[in-house]
Amino acid sequence: MKICYVSGTRADFGLMERTLRALDIEPSFDVSVLAMGQHLDPRYGNTIEDIEASGLAVHRLPALDMPGETGAEMGHVVATAMQQIIDHFSNDAPDIVLLLGDRGEMVAAGMACVFLGIVSAHFHGGDRSGTVDDQFRRVITSLAHYHFPANDAARDRLIAMGEDPLTIRTLGAPGLDGLTTFKAEPDIADTLGIAPDDKVATVVFHPVVQDAHDAANQAQTLIETLSVGFSGKVVVLAPNSDAGSAGIARYFETARQTLADAGSKAQFIWLTHLARDNYLWLIQRSDVLVGNSSSGIIEAATLRTPVVNIGDRQNARDRNDSVFDAAVDKTAIADALKQSLSYDGNFDNQYDHGGCASRIVEVIKSLDLSRNVLKKNFSH
């Protein structure tokens, strides 16, 4: 069976890597990754190298210009990506395509599968965020033939959307696989300049597409709050390529100099990208994860790291108890930061269903991949 996973970002591949490796071990499966988007743009850390280092077979699509300024640019990228995916699958059609989450390239791949008569399966359908991501995710759900939601609430939403319960398997969040067995580089702390007794905050802040015009101002509010309200090392990772990311990146470049000159209370460390295991080490080592990444919603609890979730990028997500929400406001962020740093409650994770990678092989083997599956019906 030929299985292809479509990947456009450092985030989605990192979440799926263990699951893909589990599939790749099965002798009857021919597994590959179709790499595109941010993976091929040096501005986002040359993350194609992470895929190649995994040992999985990888196919590259032509690089796309992803300036990260406007929604119109994002639209052009998605349209071009769909053309590229159709061309690739027309020459090398898999039996099933795996999709994850809510990004535009996943929409493009889902549409390509419908046009070409290829079965697709979607991880993390039924999630909610409260932003444009929800619209993308629902489109992917409607295009997909099988669904692997991360928790029971997501499964219930899929059924409410009209998906056939027989096409749904609740496998938990694939990004949780390996969170207890990851192996960071032995000298990663020295590389980052983090001493054993340092307090550490990690920042992952992406633009909200509908608020792209204000993304840089929002990032500035966050960074300035930490500069006066956190005594320790603050590791800041670069944003994704969504509309508004260019403004955030420009502000980060300015802040790198101005905060150093101003003698900030916090010591900032600015990074473009960390390999997955190094990133997991950093979250686990951190006293708090700050920003609006789904890592804070899904993975941080398993790593026993409290989270300050800022703004509305994740405002409709199902939350664990260790997440503290704050508006994009200095006082609100400072208050949530104090709460998170004193948190001594549980780190139970509702997205953990016993491991996705351990079950995915038998689930994929059990799927009907005949053309009958392509004639999708909704219950209402």
Tab-separated table of C-alpha atoms in Angstrom:
chain	number	residue	atom	x	y	z
A	1	MET	CA	0.000	0.000	0.000
A	2	LYS	CA	1.381	3.404	-0.989
A	3	ILE	CA	0.878	6.019	1.724
A	4	CYS	CA	1.774	9.679	1.258
A	5	TYR	CA	1.807	12.339	3.948
A	6	VAL	CA	1.631	15.950	2.745
A	7	SER	CA	3.768	18.337	4.803
A	8	GLY	CA	4.167	22.082	4.488
A	9	THR	CA	5.619	23.228	7.827
A	10	ARG	CA	8.078	22.351	10.581
A	11	ALA	CA	5.126	22.025	12.947
A	12	ASP	CA	3.043	19.475	11.072
A	13	PHE	CA	5.962	17.176	10.273
A	14	GLY	CA	7.163	17.219	13.865
A	15	LEU	CA	3.705	16.221	15.056
A	16	MET	CA	3.459	13.340	12.592
A	17	GLU	CA	7.023	12.008	12.531
A	18	ARG	CA	6.554	9.176	15.050
A	19	THR	CA	3.318	8.082	13.406
A	20	LEU	CA	4.956	8.073	9.978
A	21	ARG	CA	7.899	6.070	11.264
A	22	ALA	CA	5.524	3.501	12.735
A	23	LEU	CA	3.865	3.163	9.333
A	24	ASP	CA	7.213	2.976	7.551
A	25	ILE	CA	8.295	-0.053	9.599
A	26	GLU	CA	5.367	-2.092	8.273
A	27	PRO	CA	6.712	-4.159	5.309
A	28	SER	CA	3.473	-3.949	3.337
A	29	PHE	CA	3.484	-0.127	3.384
A	30	ASP	CA	5.390	2.184	1.045
A	31	VAL	CA	5.494	5.479	2.957
A	32	SER	CA	6.633	8.846	1.638
A	33	VAL	CA	6.420	12.523	2.539
A	34	LEU	CA	5.473	15.150	-0.020
A	35	ALA	CA	7.366	18.234	1.164
A	36	MET	CA	6.388	21.754	0.166
A	37	GLY	CA	5.867	25.293	1.423
A	38	GLN	CA	7.900	26.434	4.400
A	39	HIS	CA	10.122	23.354	4.270
A	40	LEU	CA	11.750	24.682	1.103
A	41	ASP	CA	12.139	28.321	2.197
A	42	PRO	CA	15.424	29.123	4.014
A	43	ARG	CA	13.667	31.907	5.948
A	44	TYR	CA	11.880	29.230	7.965
A	45	GLY	CA	14.943	27.214	8.891
A	46	ASN	CA	15.562	24.783	5.991
A	47	THR	CA	13.260	22.289	7.677
A	48	ILE	CA	13.399	19.965	4.683
A	49	GLU	CA	16.555	18.732	6.416
A	50	ASP	CA	14.452	17.476	9.345
A	51	ILE	CA	12.410	15.292	6.989
A	52	GLU	CA	15.497	13.974	5.232
A	53	ALA	CA	17.145	13.199	8.579
A	54	SER	CA	14.145	11.090	9.604
A	55	GLY	CA	15.027	8.443	7.014
A	56	LEU	CA	11.593	8.625	5.404
A	57	ALA	CA	11.317	8.789	1.617
A	58	VAL	CA	10.711	12.390	0.601
A	59	HIS	CA	9.526	14.068	-2.582
A	60	ARG	CA	9.996	17.817	-2.998
A	61	LEU	CA	7.567	20.071	-4.791
A	62	PRO	CA	8.933	23.252	-6.404
A	63	ALA	CA	9.612	26.025	-3.908
A	64	LEU	CA	6.988	28.751	-3.578
A	65	ASP	CA	7.455	32.413	-2.707
A	66	MET	CA	5.931	32.839	0.771
A	67	PRO	CA	6.526	36.448	1.891
A	68	GLY	CA	4.010	36.294	4.737
A	69	GLU	CA	2.493	39.711	4.175
A	70	THR	CA	-1.132	39.352	3.049
A	71	GLY	CA	-4.048	36.973	2.743
A	72	ALA	CA	-3.985	37.410	-1.037
A	73	GLU	CA	-0.459	36.012	-1.123
A	74	MET	CA	-1.583	33.040	0.969
A	75	GLY	CA	-4.402	32.414	-1.481
A	76	HIS	CA	-2.035	32.398	-4.453
A	77	VAL	CA	0.285	29.991	-2.631
A	78	VAL	CA	-2.573	27.551	-1.905
A	79	ALA	CA	-3.805	27.695	-5.502
A	80	THR	CA	-0.330	27.046	-6.886
A	81	ALA	CA	0.233	24.286	-4.344
A	82	MET	CA	-2.904	22.490	-5.521
A	83	GLN	CA	-1.638	22.552	-9.111
A	84	GLN	CA	1.714	21.127	-7.991
A	85	ILE	CA	0.097	18.379	-5.912
A	86	ILE	CA	-2.215	17.389	-8.766
A	87	ASP	CA	0.762	17.157	-11.121
A	88	HIS	CA	2.706	15.019	-8.636
A	89	PHE	CA	-0.142	12.637	-7.776
A	90	SER	CA	-1.060	12.302	-11.462
A	91	ASN	CA	2.365	10.767	-12.041
A	92	ASP	CA	2.771	8.951	-8.722
A	93	ALA	CA	-0.623	8.252	-7.180
A	94	PRO	CA	-0.705	6.865	-3.619
A	95	ASP	CA	-3.427	4.593	-2.319
A	96	ILE	CA	-4.120	6.947	0.568
A	97	VAL	CA	-3.038	10.479	1.458
A	98	LEU	CA	-2.639	11.551	5.080
A	99	LEU	CA	-3.487	15.117	6.071
A	100	LEU	CA	-3.184	16.928	9.381
A	101	GLY	CA	-4.749	19.992	10.896
A	102	ASP	CA	-5.933	23.131	9.242
A	103	ARG	CA	-3.379	24.747	6.962
A	104	GLY	CA	-3.920	25.874	3.397
A	105	GLU	CA	-1.631	23.281	1.834
A	106	MET	CA	-3.759	20.578	3.458
A	107	VAL	CA	-6.843	22.101	1.818
A	108	ALA	CA	-4.992	22.022	-1.504
A	109	ALA	CA	-4.047	18.363	-1.022
A	110	GLY	CA	-7.575	17.384	0.007
A	111	MET	CA	-9.030	18.997	-3.106
A	112	ALA	CA	-6.395	17.341	-5.285
A	113	CYS	CA	-7.386	13.940	-3.853
A	114	VAL	CA	-11.054	14.546	-4.678
A	115	PHE	CA	-10.259	15.526	-8.252
A	116	LEU	CA	-7.968	12.531	-8.746
A	117	GLY	CA	-10.075	9.929	-6.947
A	118	ILE	CA	-7.582	9.268	-4.139
A	119	VAL	CA	-8.680	8.339	-0.611
A	120	SER	CA	-7.564	10.748	2.115
A	121	ALA	CA	-7.518	10.576	5.914
A	122	HIS	CA	-7.462	13.598	8.212
A	123	PHE	CA	-5.830	13.889	11.636
A	124	HIS	CA	-7.126	16.512	14.105
A	125	GLY	CA	-10.461	17.052	12.390
A	126	GLY	CA	-13.168	18.283	14.738
A	127	ASP	CA	-10.790	20.555	16.644
A	128	ARG	CA	-11.765	24.186	17.121
A	129	SER	CA	-9.605	27.289	17.280
A	130	GLY	CA	-12.026	30.169	16.716
A	131	THR	CA	-10.143	31.692	13.779
A	132	VAL	CA	-9.925	31.172	10.011
A	133	ASP	CA	-8.192	27.871	10.795
A	134	ASP	CA	-11.604	26.452	11.684
A	135	GLN	CA	-12.867	27.181	8.169
A	136	PHE	CA	-9.862	25.446	6.622
A	137	ARG	CA	-10.197	22.483	8.987
A	138	ARG	CA	-13.893	22.013	8.168
A	139	VAL	CA	-13.144	22.092	4.462
A	140	ILE	CA	-10.492	19.384	4.916
A	141	THR	CA	-12.940	17.322	6.978
A	142	SER	CA	-15.544	17.532	4.228
A	143	LEU	CA	-12.988	16.518	1.609
A	144	ALA	CA	-11.502	13.623	3.620
A	145	HIS	CA	-12.845	10.082	3.604
A	146	TYR	CA	-11.509	8.971	6.999
A	147	HIS	CA	-11.028	10.912	10.213
A	148	PHE	CA	-8.628	10.478	13.131
A	149	PRO	CA	-9.699	13.052	15.756
A	150	ALA	CA	-7.598	13.801	18.815
A	151	ASN	CA	-10.253	13.559	21.526
A	152	ASP	CA	-13.871	12.581	22.133
A	153	ALA	CA	-15.159	16.145	21.857
A	154	ALA	CA	-13.655	16.418	18.360
A	155	ARG	CA	-15.235	13.079	17.404
A	156	ASP	CA	-18.639	14.343	18.512
A	157	ARG	CA	-18.230	17.479	16.395
A	158	LEU	CA	-17.352	15.411	13.320
A	159	ILE	CA	-20.535	13.396	13.736
A	160	ALA	CA	-22.516	16.604	14.244
A	161	MET	CA	-21.059	17.861	10.959
A	162	GLY	CA	-22.584	14.854	9.188
A	163	GLU	CA	-19.561	12.554	9.002
A	164	ASP	CA	-20.285	8.818	9.155
A	165	PRO	CA	-19.243	7.450	12.594
A	166	LEU	CA	-17.895	4.337	10.839
A	167	THR	CA	-15.217	6.501	9.174
A	168	ILE	CA	-13.967	7.929	12.488
A	169	ARG	CA	-11.241	6.511	14.751
A	170	THR	CA	-10.241	8.509	17.850
A	171	LEU	CA	-6.464	8.041	18.039
A	172	GLY	CA	-5.426	10.998	20.188
A	173	ALA	CA	-2.952	13.681	19.167
A	174	PRO	CA	-0.071	12.209	17.107
A	175	GLY	CA	2.199	14.960	18.436
A	176	LEU	CA	2.125	13.344	21.884
A	177	ASP	CA	3.915	10.235	20.648
A	178	GLY	CA	7.536	10.298	21.729
A	179	LEU	CA	7.146	13.040	24.318
A	180	THR	CA	8.577	10.733	26.979
A	181	THR	CA	11.343	9.267	24.794
A	182	PHE	CA	12.685	12.204	22.764
A	183	LYS	CA	16.446	12.700	22.585
A	184	ALA	CA	17.666	16.268	22.352
A	185	GLU	CA	21.238	17.081	21.409
A	186	PRO	CA	23.452	16.531	24.497
A	187	ASP	CA	24.809	20.090	24.393
A	188	ILE	CA	21.546	21.867	23.540
A	189	ALA	CA	21.500	23.823	26.813
A	190	ASP	CA	25.019	25.130	26.186
A	191	THR	CA	24.153	25.881	22.559
A	192	LEU	CA	21.203	28.002	23.654
A	193	GLY	CA	23.054	29.563	26.578
A	194	ILE	CA	20.724	28.181	29.251
A	195	ALA	CA	22.292	27.444	32.636
A	196	PRO	CA	20.877	24.863	35.086
A	197	ASP	CA	19.538	27.511	37.463
A	198	ASP	CA	18.056	29.836	34.794
A	199	LYS	CA	14.376	30.641	34.742
A	200	VAL	CA	13.201	30.063	31.155
A	201	ALA	CA	10.217	31.252	29.149
A	202	THR	CA	9.701	30.069	25.573
A	203	VAL	CA	7.734	32.243	23.140
A	204	VAL	CA	5.960	30.888	20.058
A	205	PHE	CA	3.700	33.558	18.585
A	206	HIS	CA	2.067	33.331	15.148
A	207	PRO	CA	-0.156	35.830	13.314
A	208	VAL	CA	-3.923	35.484	13.172
A	209	VAL	CA	-4.806	35.859	9.493
A	210	GLN	CA	-7.846	38.062	10.161
A	211	ASP	CA	-5.621	40.362	12.261
A	212	ALA	CA	-2.584	40.321	9.974
A	213	HIS	CA	-2.469	44.126	9.946
A	214	ASP	CA	-1.990	44.148	13.735
A	215	ALA	CA	0.333	41.143	14.111
A	216	ALA	CA	3.509	43.149	14.712
A	217	ASN	CA	1.814	45.309	17.356
A	218	GLN	CA	0.535	42.199	19.128
A	219	ALA	CA	4.018	40.674	19.117
A	220	GLN	CA	5.429	43.911	20.482
A	221	THR	CA	2.918	43.916	23.347
A	222	LEU	CA	3.956	40.373	24.273
A	223	ILE	CA	7.720	40.924	24.075
A	224	GLU	CA	7.638	44.230	25.955
A	225	THR	CA	5.604	42.622	28.736
A	226	LEU	CA	8.167	39.854	29.128
A	227	SER	CA	11.069	42.306	28.969
A	228	VAL	CA	9.949	43.937	32.215
A	229	GLY	CA	7.953	41.129	33.823
A	230	PHE	CA	10.167	38.046	33.544
A	231	SER	CA	13.563	37.596	35.157
A	232	GLY	CA	15.379	34.939	33.179
A	233	LYS	CA	16.033	33.675	29.677
A	234	VAL	CA	13.321	34.199	27.056
A	235	VAL	CA	13.697	32.000	23.966
A	236	VAL	CA	11.753	33.429	21.017
A	237	LEU	CA	11.048	31.287	17.952
A	238	ALA	CA	10.234	32.786	14.554
A	239	PRO	CA	6.584	32.739	13.386
A	240	ASN	CA	5.078	30.664	10.585
A	241	SER	CA	4.471	32.022	7.062
A	242	ASP	CA	0.840	33.130	7.470
A	243	ALA	CA	-0.264	36.639	6.568
A	244	GLY	CA	1.207	39.003	9.151
A	245	SER	CA	4.299	36.906	9.844
A	246	ALA	CA	6.573	39.272	7.937
A	247	GLY	CA	5.546	42.087	10.266
A	248	ILE	CA	6.280	39.953	13.322
A	249	ALA	CA	9.666	38.973	11.905
A	250	ARG	CA	10.548	42.630	11.268
A	251	TYR	CA	9.557	43.558	14.808
A	252	PHE	CA	11.620	40.701	16.264
A	253	GLU	CA	14.644	41.914	14.318
A	254	THR	CA	14.164	45.437	15.690
A	255	ALA	CA	13.545	44.170	19.227
A	256	ARG	CA	16.724	42.101	19.121
A	257	GLN	CA	18.686	45.361	19.070
A	258	THR	CA	16.469	47.756	21.031
A	259	LEU	CA	15.936	45.424	23.989
A	260	ALA	CA	19.647	44.718	24.239
A	261	ASP	CA	20.387	48.450	24.236
A	262	ALA	CA	17.671	49.162	26.813
A	263	GLY	CA	19.000	46.656	29.337
A	264	SER	CA	15.901	44.444	29.454
A	265	LYS	CA	15.124	42.583	32.684
A	266	ALA	CA	14.838	39.415	30.603
A	267	GLN	CA	17.631	38.004	28.446
A	268	PHE	CA	16.301	37.207	24.982
A	269	ILE	CA	17.478	34.384	22.729
A	270	TRP	CA	16.171	34.650	19.150
A	271	LEU	CA	15.816	31.504	17.015
A	272	THR	CA	14.444	30.658	13.577
A	273	HIS	CA	13.922	26.933	14.150
A	274	LEU	CA	14.717	24.048	16.463
A	275	ALA	CA	14.681	20.392	15.470
A	276	ARG	CA	11.679	18.601	16.979
A	277	ASP	CA	13.473	16.836	19.854
A	278	ASN	CA	15.370	20.006	20.768
A	279	TYR	CA	12.083	21.917	20.721
A	280	LEU	CA	10.479	19.374	23.050
A	281	TRP	CA	13.460	19.626	25.384
A	282	LEU	CA	13.080	23.392	25.436
A	283	ILE	CA	9.371	23.257	26.309
A	284	GLN	CA	10.041	20.712	29.051
A	285	ARG	CA	12.932	22.808	30.393
A	286	SER	CA	10.848	26.000	30.348
A	287	ASP	CA	9.048	27.366	33.365
A	288	VAL	CA	6.334	28.623	31.030
A	289	LEU	CA	5.398	28.514	27.336
A	290	VAL	CA	3.992	31.840	26.128
A	291	GLY	CA	2.221	32.689	22.860
A	292	ASN	CA	-0.529	31.199	20.739
A	293	SER	CA	0.833	27.917	19.394
A	294	SER	CA	-1.151	24.695	19.499
A	295	SER	CA	1.913	23.227	21.256
A	296	GLY	CA	0.703	25.034	24.340
A	297	ILE	CA	-2.770	23.585	24.027
A	298	ILE	CA	-1.845	19.997	23.144
A	299	GLU	CA	1.730	19.035	24.012
A	300	ALA	CA	2.769	21.245	26.932
A	301	ALA	CA	0.653	19.447	29.557
A	302	THR	CA	2.369	16.121	28.848
A	303	LEU	CA	5.713	17.907	29.267
A	304	ARG	CA	4.400	19.405	32.549
A	305	THR	CA	4.882	22.998	31.422
A	306	PRO	CA	2.225	25.639	32.178
A	307	VAL	CA	1.107	27.891	29.340
A	308	VAL	CA	0.089	31.502	28.831
A	309	ASN	CA	-2.159	31.443	25.758
A	310	ILE	CA	-2.435	34.904	24.235
A	311	GLY	CA	-5.132	36.355	21.997
A	312	ASP	CA	-7.776	34.462	20.050
A	313	ARG	CA	-5.766	32.168	17.747
A	314	GLN	CA	-6.637	29.191	19.983
A	315	ASN	CA	-9.654	30.643	21.768
A	316	ALA	CA	-12.070	27.784	20.970
A	317	ARG	CA	-9.652	24.903	21.619
A	318	ASP	CA	-10.425	22.302	24.269
A	319	ARG	CA	-8.059	23.206	27.100
A	320	ASN	CA	-6.125	21.421	29.790
A	321	ASP	CA	-6.073	22.898	33.296
A	322	SER	CA	-2.496	24.146	32.929
A	323	VAL	CA	-3.409	26.737	30.257
A	324	PHE	CA	-3.961	30.373	31.299
A	325	ASP	CA	-5.610	32.692	28.765
A	326	ALA	CA	-4.804	36.370	28.300
A	327	ALA	CA	-5.952	39.078	25.929
A	328	VAL	CA	-3.307	40.912	23.897
A	329	ASP	CA	-2.848	43.412	26.708
A	330	LYS	CA	0.196	43.994	28.917
A	331	THR	CA	-1.702	43.811	32.197
A	332	ALA	CA	-3.607	40.682	31.171
A	333	ILE	CA	-0.418	38.953	30.001
A	334	ALA	CA	1.436	39.896	33.186
A	335	ASP	CA	-1.402	38.534	35.348
A	336	ALA	CA	-1.552	35.243	33.407
A	337	LEU	CA	2.234	34.953	33.635
A	338	LYS	CA	2.088	35.203	37.436
A	339	GLN	CA	-0.652	32.562	37.590
A	340	SER	CA	1.235	30.166	35.339
A	341	LEU	CA	4.517	30.490	37.226
A	342	SER	CA	2.801	29.642	40.508
A	343	TYR	CA	0.655	26.819	39.092
A	344	ASP	CA	0.815	23.606	41.108
A	345	GLY	CA	-2.224	21.774	39.726
A	346	ASN	CA	-2.527	18.726	37.508
A	347	PHE	CA	-1.089	18.243	34.028
A	348	ASP	CA	-3.681	15.750	32.799
A	349	ASN	CA	-3.897	15.820	29.007
A	350	GLN	CA	-7.277	15.240	27.353
A	351	TYR	CA	-5.544	14.733	23.985
A	352	ASP	CA	-3.730	11.599	25.166
A	353	HIS	CA	-5.565	8.446	24.067
A	354	GLY	CA	-2.758	5.996	24.652
A	355	GLY	CA	-0.613	6.709	21.620
A	356	CYS	CA	-1.433	7.212	17.961
A	357	ALA	CA	1.697	5.554	16.572
A	358	SER	CA	1.025	2.295	18.405
A	359	ARG	CA	-2.353	1.857	16.710
A	360	ILE	CA	-2.026	3.551	13.337
A	361	VAL	CA	-0.719	0.511	11.410
A	362	GLU	CA	-3.694	-1.704	12.246
A	363	VAL	CA	-6.120	1.165	11.666
A	364	ILE	CA	-4.748	1.874	8.185
A	365	LYS	CA	-4.781	-1.848	7.347
A	366	SER	CA	-8.456	-2.010	8.299
A	367	LEU	CA	-9.573	0.797	5.963
A	368	ASP	CA	-11.540	0.155	2.805
A	369	LEU	CA	-9.649	1.968	0.043
A	370	SER	CA	-11.894	0.902	-2.817
A	371	ARG	CA	-13.594	3.394	-5.110
A	372	ASN	CA	-16.785	2.932	-3.115
A	373	VAL	CA	-15.239	5.087	-0.386
A	374	LEU	CA	-14.924	7.983	-2.809
A	375	LYS	CA	-18.717	8.209	-3.073
A	376	LYS	CA	-18.977	10.045	0.210
A	377	ASN	CA	-22.320	10.638	1.875
A	378	PHE	CA	-23.174	12.945	4.760
A	379	SER	CA	-25.793	12.042	7.342
A	380	HIS	CA	-27.442	15.448	6.966
